[in-house]
Coordinates of C-alpha atoms in Angstrom, one line a residue:
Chain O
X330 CA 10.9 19.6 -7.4
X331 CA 11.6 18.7 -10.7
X332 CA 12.4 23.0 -12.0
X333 CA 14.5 22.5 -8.2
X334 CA 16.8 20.1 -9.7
X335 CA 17.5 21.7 -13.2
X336 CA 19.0 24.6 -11.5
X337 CA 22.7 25.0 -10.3
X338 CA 23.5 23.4 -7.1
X339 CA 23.8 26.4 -4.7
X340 CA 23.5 26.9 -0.7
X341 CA 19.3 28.0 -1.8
X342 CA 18.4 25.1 -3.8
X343 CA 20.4 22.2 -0.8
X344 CA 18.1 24.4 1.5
X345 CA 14.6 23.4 -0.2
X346 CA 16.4 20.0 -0.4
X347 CA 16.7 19.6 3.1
X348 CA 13.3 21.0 3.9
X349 CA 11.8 18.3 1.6
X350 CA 13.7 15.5 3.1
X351 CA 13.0 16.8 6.8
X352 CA 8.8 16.8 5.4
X353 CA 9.4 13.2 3.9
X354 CA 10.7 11.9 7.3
X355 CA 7.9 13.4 9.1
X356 CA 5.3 12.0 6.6
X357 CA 7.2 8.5 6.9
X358 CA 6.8 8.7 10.9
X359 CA 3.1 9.7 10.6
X360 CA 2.9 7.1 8.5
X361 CA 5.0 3.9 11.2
X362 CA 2.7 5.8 14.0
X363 CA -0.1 4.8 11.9
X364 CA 0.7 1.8 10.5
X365 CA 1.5 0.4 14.0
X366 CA -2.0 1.1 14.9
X367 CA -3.9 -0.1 12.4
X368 CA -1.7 -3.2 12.7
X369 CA -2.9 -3.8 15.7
X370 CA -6.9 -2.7 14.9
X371 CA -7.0 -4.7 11.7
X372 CA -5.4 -8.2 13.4
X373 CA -7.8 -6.8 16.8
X374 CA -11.3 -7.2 14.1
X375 CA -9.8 -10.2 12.5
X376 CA -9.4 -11.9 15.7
X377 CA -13.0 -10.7 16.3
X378 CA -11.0 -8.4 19.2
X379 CA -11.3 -4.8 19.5
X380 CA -7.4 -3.7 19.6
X381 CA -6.2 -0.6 20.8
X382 CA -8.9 1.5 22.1
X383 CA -8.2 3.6 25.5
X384 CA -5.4 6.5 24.7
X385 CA -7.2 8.8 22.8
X386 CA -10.3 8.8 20.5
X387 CA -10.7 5.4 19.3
X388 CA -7.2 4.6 20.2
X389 CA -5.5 6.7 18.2
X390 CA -2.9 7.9 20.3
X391 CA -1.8 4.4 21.1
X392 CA 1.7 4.4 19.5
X393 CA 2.2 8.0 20.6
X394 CA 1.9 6.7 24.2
X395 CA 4.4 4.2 23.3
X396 CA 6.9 6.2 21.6
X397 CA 6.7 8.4 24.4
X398 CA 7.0 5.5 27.0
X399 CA 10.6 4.4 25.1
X400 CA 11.4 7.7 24.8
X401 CA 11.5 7.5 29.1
X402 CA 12.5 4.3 29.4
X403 CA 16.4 3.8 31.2
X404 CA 19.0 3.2 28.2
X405 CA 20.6 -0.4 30.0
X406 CA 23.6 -1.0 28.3
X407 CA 25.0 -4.4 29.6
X408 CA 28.4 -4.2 30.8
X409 CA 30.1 -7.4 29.1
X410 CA 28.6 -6.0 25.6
X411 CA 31.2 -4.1 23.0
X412 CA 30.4 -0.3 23.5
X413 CA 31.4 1.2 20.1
X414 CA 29.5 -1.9 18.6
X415 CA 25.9 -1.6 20.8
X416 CA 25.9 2.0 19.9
X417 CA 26.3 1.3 16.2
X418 CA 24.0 -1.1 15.4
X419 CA 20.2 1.2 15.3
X420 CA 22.1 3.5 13.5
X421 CA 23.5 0.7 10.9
X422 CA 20.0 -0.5 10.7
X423 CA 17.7 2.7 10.3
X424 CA 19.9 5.1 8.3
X425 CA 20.0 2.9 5.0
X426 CA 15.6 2.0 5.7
X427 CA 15.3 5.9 4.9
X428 CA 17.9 6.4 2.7
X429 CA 16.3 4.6 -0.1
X430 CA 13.5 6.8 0.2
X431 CA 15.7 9.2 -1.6
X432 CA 14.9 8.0 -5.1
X433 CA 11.4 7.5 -5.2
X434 CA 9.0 8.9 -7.2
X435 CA 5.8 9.0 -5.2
X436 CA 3.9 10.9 -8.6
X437 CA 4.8 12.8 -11.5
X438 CA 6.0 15.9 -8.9
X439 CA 6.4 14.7 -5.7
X440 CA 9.7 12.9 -6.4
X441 CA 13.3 13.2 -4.9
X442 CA 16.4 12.3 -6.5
X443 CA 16.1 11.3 -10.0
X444 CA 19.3 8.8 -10.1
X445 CA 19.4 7.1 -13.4
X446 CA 20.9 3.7 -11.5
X447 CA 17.6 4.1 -9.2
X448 CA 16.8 0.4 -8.6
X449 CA 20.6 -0.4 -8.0
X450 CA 20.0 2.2 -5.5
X451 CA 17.6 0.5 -3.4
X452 CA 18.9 -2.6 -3.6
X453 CA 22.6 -1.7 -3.0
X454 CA 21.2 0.4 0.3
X455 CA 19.1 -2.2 1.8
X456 CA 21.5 -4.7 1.9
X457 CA 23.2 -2.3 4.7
X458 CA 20.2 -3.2 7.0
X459 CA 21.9 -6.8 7.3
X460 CA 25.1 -5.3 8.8
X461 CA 23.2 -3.5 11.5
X462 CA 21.5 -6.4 12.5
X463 CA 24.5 -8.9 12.9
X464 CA 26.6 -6.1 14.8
X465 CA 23.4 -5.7 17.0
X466 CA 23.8 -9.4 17.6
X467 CA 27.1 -9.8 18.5
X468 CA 27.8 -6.4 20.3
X469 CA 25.0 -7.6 23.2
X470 CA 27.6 -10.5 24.3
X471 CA 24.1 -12.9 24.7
X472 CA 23.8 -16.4 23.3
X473 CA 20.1 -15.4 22.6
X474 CA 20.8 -12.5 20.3
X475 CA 23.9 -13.8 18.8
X476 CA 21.6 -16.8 17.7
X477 CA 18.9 -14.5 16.5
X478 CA 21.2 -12.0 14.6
X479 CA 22.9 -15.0 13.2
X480 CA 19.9 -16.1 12.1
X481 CA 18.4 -13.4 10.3
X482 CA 22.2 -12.2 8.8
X483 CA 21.2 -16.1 6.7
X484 CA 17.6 -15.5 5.9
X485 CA 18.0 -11.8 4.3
X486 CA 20.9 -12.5 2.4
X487 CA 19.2 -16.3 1.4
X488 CA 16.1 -13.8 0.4
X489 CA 18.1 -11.0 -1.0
X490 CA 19.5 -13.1 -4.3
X491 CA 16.1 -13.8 -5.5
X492 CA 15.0 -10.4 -4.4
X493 CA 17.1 -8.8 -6.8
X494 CA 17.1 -11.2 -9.8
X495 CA 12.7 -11.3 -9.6
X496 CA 13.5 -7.6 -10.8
X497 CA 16.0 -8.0 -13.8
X498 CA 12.6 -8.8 -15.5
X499 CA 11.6 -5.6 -15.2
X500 CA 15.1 -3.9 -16.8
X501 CA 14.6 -6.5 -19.2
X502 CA 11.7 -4.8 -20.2
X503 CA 11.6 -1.7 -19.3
X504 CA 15.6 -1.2 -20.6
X505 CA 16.5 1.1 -17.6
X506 CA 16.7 1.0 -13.9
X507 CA 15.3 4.8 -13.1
X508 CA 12.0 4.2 -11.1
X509 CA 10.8 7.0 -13.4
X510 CA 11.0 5.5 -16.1
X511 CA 10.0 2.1 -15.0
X512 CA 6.5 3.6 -13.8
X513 CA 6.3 5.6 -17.6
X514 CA 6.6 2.4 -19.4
X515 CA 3.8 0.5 -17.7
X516 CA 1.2 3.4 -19.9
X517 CA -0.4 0.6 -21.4
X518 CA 0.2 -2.6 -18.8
X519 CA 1.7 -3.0 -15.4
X520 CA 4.3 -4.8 -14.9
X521 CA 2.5 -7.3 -12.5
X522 CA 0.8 -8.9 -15.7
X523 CA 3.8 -9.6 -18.1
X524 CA 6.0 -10.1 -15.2
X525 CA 3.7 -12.4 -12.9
X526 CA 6.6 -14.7 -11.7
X527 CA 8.3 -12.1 -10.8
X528 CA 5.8 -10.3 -9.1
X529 CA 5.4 -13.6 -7.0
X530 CA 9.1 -14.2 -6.0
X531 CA 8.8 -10.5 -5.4
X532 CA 6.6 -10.2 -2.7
X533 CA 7.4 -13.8 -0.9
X534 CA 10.8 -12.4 -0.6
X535 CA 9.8 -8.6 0.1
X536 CA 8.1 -10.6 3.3
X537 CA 11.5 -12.4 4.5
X538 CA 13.4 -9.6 4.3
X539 CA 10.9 -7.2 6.1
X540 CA 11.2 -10.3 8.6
X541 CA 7.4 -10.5 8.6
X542 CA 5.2 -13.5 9.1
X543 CA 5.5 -16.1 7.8
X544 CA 9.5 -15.4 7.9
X545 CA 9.4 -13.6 11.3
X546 CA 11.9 -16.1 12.5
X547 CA 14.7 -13.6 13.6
X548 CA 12.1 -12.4 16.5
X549 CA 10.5 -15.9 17.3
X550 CA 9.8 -14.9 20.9
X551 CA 8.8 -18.4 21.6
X552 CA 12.2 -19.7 21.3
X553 CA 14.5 -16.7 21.2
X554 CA 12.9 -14.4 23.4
X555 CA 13.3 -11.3 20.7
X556 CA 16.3 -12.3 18.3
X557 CA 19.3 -9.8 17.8
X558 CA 17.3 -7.0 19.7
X559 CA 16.8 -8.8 23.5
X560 CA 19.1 -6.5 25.2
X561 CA 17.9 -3.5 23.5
X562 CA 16.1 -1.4 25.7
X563 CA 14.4 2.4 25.7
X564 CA 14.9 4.5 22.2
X565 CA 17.9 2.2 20.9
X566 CA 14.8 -0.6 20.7
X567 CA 12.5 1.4 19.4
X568 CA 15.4 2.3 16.2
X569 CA 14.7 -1.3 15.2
X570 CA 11.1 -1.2 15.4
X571 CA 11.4 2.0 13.1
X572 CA 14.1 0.7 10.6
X573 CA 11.6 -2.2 10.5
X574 CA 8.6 0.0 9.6
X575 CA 10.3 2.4 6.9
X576 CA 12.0 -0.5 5.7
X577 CA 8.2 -1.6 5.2
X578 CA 6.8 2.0 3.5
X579 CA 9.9 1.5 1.3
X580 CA 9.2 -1.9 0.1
X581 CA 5.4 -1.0 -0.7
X582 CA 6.4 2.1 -2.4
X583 CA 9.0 -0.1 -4.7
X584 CA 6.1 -2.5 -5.3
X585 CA 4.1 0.1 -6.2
X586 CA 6.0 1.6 -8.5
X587 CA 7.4 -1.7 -10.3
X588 CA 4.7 -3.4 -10.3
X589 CA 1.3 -2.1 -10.0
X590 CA 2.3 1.3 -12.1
X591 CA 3.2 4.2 -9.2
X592 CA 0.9 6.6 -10.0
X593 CA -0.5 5.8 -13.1
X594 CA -4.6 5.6 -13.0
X595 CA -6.2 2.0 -13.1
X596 CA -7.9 3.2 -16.5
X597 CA -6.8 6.2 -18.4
X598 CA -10.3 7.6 -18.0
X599 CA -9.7 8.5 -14.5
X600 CA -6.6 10.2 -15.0
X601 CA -8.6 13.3 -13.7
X602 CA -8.0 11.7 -10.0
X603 CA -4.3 13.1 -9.0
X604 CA -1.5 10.7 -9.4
X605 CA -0.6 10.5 -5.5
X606 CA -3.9 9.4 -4.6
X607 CA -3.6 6.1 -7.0
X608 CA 0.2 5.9 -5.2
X609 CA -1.7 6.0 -2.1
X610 CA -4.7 3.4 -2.7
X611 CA -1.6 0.8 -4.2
X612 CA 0.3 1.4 -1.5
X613 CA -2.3 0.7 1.1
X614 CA -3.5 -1.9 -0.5
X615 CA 0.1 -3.7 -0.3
X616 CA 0.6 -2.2 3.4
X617 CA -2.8 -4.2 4.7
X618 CA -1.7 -7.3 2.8
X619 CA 0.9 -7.3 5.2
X620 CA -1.7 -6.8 8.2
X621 CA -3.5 -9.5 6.8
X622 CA -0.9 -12.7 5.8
X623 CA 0.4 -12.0 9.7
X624 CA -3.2 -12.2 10.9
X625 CA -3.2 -15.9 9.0
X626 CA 0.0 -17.4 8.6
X627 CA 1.5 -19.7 10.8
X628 CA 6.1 -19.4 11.4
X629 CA 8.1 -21.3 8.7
X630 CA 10.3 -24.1 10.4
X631 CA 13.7 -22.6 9.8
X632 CA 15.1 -25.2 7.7
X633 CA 12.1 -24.9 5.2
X634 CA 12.7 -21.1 5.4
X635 CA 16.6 -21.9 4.2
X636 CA 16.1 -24.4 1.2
X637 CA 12.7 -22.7 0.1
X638 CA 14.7 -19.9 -1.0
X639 CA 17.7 -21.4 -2.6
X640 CA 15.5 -24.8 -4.4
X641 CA 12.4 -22.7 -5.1
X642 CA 12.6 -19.6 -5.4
X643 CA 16.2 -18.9 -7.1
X644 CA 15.3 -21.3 -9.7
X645 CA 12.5 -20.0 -10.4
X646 CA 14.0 -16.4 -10.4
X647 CA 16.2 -17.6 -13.1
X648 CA 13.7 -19.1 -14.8
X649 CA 11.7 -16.0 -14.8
X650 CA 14.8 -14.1 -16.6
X651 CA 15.4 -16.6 -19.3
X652 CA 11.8 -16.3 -19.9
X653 CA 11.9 -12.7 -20.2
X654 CA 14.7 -12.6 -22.3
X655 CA 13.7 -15.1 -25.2
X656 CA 9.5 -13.4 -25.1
X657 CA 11.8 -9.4 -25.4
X658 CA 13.7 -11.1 -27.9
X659 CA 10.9 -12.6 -30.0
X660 CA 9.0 -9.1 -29.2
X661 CA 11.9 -6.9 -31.2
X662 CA 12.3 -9.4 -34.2
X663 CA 15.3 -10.9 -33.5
X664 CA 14.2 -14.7 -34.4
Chain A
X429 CA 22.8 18.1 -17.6
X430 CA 25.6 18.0 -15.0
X431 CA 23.5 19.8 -12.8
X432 CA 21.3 17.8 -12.5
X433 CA 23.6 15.0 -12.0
X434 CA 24.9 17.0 -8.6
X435 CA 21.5 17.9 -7.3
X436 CA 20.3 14.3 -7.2
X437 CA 23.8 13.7 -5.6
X438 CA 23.1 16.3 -3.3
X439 CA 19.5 15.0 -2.4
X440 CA 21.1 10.9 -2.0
X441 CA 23.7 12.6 0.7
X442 CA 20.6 14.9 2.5
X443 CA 18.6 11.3 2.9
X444 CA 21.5 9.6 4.2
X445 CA 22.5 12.6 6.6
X446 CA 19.4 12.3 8.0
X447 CA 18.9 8.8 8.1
X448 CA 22.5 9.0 10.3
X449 CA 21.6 11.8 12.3
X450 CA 17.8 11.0 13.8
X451 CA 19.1 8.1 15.6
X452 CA 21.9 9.6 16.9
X453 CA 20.0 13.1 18.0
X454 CA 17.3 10.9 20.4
X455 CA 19.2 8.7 22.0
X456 CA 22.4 10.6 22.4
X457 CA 20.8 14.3 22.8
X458 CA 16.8 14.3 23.1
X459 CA 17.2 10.9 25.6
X460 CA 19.4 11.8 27.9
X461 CA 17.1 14.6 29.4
X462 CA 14.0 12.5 29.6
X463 CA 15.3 9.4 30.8
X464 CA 16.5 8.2 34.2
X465 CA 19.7 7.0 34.8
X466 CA 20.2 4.7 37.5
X467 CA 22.8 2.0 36.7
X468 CA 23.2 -1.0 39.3
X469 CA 25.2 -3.9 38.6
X470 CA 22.5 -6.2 38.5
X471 CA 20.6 -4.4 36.0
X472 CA 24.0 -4.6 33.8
X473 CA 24.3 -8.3 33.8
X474 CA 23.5 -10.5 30.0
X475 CA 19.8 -11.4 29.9
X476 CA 19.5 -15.0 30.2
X477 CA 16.0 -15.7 31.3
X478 CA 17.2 -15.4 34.8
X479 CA 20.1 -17.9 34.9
X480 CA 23.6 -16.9 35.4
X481 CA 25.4 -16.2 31.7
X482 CA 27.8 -19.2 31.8
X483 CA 30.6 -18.3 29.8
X484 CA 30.8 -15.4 26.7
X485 CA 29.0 -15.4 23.9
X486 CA 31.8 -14.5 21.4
X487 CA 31.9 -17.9 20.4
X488 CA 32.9 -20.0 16.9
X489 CA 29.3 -20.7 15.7
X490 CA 28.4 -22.9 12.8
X491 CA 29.9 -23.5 9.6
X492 CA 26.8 -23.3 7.8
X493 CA 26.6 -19.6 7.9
X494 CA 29.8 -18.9 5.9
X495 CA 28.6 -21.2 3.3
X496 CA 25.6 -19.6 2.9
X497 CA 27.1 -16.4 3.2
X498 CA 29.6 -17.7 0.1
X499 CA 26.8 -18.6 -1.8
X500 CA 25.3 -15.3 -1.6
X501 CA 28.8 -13.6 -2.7
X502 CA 28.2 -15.4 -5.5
X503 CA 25.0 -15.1 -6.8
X504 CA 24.4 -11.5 -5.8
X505 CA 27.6 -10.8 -7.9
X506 CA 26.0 -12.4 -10.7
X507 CA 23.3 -10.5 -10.3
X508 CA 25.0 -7.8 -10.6
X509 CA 26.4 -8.7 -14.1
X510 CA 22.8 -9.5 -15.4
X511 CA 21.9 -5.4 -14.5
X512 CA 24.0 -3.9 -17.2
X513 CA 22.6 -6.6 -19.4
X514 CA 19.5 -6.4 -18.9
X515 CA 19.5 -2.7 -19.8
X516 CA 21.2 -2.9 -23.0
X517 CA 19.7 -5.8 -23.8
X518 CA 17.2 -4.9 -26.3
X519 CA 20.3 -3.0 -28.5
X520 CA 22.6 -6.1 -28.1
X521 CA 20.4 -8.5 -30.0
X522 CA 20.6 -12.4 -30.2
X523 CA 24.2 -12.3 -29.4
X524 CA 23.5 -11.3 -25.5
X525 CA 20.8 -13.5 -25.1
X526 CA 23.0 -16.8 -25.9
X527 CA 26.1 -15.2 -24.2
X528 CA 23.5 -14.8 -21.0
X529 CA 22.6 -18.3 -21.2
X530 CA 25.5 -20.1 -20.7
X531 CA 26.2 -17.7 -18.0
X532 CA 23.6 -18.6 -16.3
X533 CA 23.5 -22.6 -17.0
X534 CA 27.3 -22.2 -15.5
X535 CA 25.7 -20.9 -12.0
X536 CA 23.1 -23.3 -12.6
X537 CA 25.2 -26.5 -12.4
X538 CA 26.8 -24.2 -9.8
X539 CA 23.6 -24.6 -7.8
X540 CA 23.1 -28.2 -8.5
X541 CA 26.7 -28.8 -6.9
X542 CA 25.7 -27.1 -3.8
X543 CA 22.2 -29.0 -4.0
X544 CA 24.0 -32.6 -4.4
X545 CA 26.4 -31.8 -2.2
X546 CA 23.9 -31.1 0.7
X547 CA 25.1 -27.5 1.1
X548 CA 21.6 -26.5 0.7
X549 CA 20.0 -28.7 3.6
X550 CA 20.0 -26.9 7.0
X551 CA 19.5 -29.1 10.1

């Protein structure tokens, strides 16, 4: 990849391009297909349940059988809803959740575009997702999903400020916002230690705006029968469920790589182990956290949701910057 | 140098291509030929846990949300300041650290505002 991109940009080198991309999605959709199953086994043991365990060996054709089941299901479009708007709204919310892909580095050669504004990236993209969720919610013309889209449009942009300003710490630092470089610089520590509080406002709001438990308040089928996606039916449904999912392999492969050191080895002894296979183990590791804080946690009330962002966690964002700022300072000898 | 620049240019528009073009190729091209399609008017109606949809749903809704959607304008444009300065931060010196702190204690008695002023509470 990386002798791929010093070349001239010619109709060749956008082929390889586009074959890499096209092996990237399919690795991203093994990886939902997967991750919806062992979703549902980890909660199923946890729950001292089985889970899934009739289509296929062991289950594992489970989500195949229910992609396949969307995949046949009638497209009902109801008539009051806007047409141009309905049809919009997966594609508003999936596109940006793989588009961000684009500038990861997954290890030392298995990386895509190497964009020197890398972080802005991701965090400029994701922020798209929002859009595609509102339109879903208003297009359907139904007080249920207008509520529920409404609703989650206020917790990710609530979560999003101290999303993005947990990771200023980490430019701070590092003194560049290519992933690349953010990974190099964490040779001797990972970020997670200097940058704890970070790390912490991080992941709390990583978890609202995935809309995962505890913050799962946009689908509270209790009260509003599925949020912004109720009149969603067949494969437009299941493009929300997939957003949802890559949305979730891009957030623990941003963790991974700002926090716990991408690919570098736990020890530089066992550097001999290849760098993807450290991505891998970090990225799991973040991926069953997930499994395991909705097999525990109770719903947030939604006006705890609301001020926890803006009285805890944006203040201590802040905090975390200032903090940064004075220790870098002190660091380079400016005092 | 510059080719580089277009390559990862090149690979950003591939991903987003892509991203645009797997939604659109199953439901609009792959779906059509698998699923049924067998529209009655019934089926067509707004979900509303089987009671008649009284009225539409393009409604005036809450205040709340556009303050809250204010407030995020503003601090998301902040944070966008703090990037650049945070990656030229270590060549700027003391000068950028003060000059960063009174930019952020002005959106901090921002936020104190909002927090006095209720703004914050949702009920």
């Amino acid at each position: 990849m990386n002798t791929l991109l010093q070349q001239a940009p010619s109709w060749g080198t956008t082929l390889w391009f586009i074959i890499a991309a096209v092996l990237l999605l399919a690795v991203v959709l093994g990886f939902v297909t997967y991750a919806i199953y062992f979703e549902r086994k980890v909660i199923g043991w946890m729950q001292l349940r089985i889970g899934p365990n009739r289509v296929g060996p062991l289950g594992l054709l489970q989500t195949v059988a229910d992609v396949a089941k969307l995949l046949l299901k009638e497209d009902v479009r109801p008539q009051h809803a806007d047409k141009a708007l309905f049809t919009l709204a997966p594609i508003l919310a999936y596109a940006p959740a793989f588009a961000v892909l684009a500038v990861m580095p997954f290890s030392e050669s298995i990386q895509f575009a190497d964009l020197g504004i890398g972080l802005l990236y991701y965090i400029a993209l994701s922020g798209i997702t929002v859009l595609g969720v509102i339109t879903a919610g208003w297009a359907s013309n139904n007080k249920y999903s207008l509520i529920g889209g409404l609703r989650s449009a206020a917790q990710m942009i609530s979560y999003e400020v101290p999303l993005v300003m947990s990771v200023v710490g980490i430019v701070l630092l590092t003194g560049s916002m290519n992933l690349e470089d953010i990974v190099k610089a964490q040779q001797d520590v990972w970020n997670i230690v200097p940058q704890f509080i970070g790390f912490a406002v991080f992941i709390i709001a990583a978890q609202a705006e995935l809309n995962r438990t505890p913050f799962d308040l946009p689908e509270a089928e209790s009260e509003l029968v599925g949020g912004y996606h109720v009149e969603y039916s067949g494969f437009r449904f299941a493009m929300f469920m997939l957003a949802e999912y890559v949305y979730m392999f891009g957030m623990g492969a941003l963790i991974t790589i700002l926090f716990l050191g991408g690919w570098l080895p736990i020890h530089p002894s066992l550097d001999f182990i290849p760098g993807i296979v450290w991505f891998i183990l970090k990225f799991s590791l973040y991926v069953f956290l997930q499994f395991w804080i909705r097999a525990t946690m109770p719903r947030l009330r939604v006006d705890q949701l609301m001020s926890f962002a803006w009285k805890v966690l944006l203040p201590v964002a802040l905090f975390n910057i200032l903090l940064t700022a004075v220790v870098v300072s002190y660091q380079n000898g400016m005092f | 140098m510059s080719d580089i620049y277009t390559n990862n240019y090149v690979i950003v528009a591939i991903f987003l291509i892509l991203g645009v073009l797997l939604p659109v190729a199953t439901v609009s091209f792959v779906g059509p030929l698998l699923r049924p399609k067998k529209p009655t008017r019934e089926k067509q109606t707004t979900y509303e846990s089987g009671n008649i949809p009284v009225g539409d749903s393009w409604v005036r809704f809450n205040v709340k949300y556009y303050i809250f959607a204010l407030m995020f304008v503003i601090f998301d444009v902040e944070t966008l300041f703090l990037y650049p300065w945070a990656v030229a931060y270590k060549e700027l010196g003391l000068f950028a650290l003060v000059e960063m702190v009174i930019f952020i204690s002005l959106l901090i008695i921002g936020l104190i505002y909002a927090w006095r002023k209720k703004v914050l509470e949702w009920n």
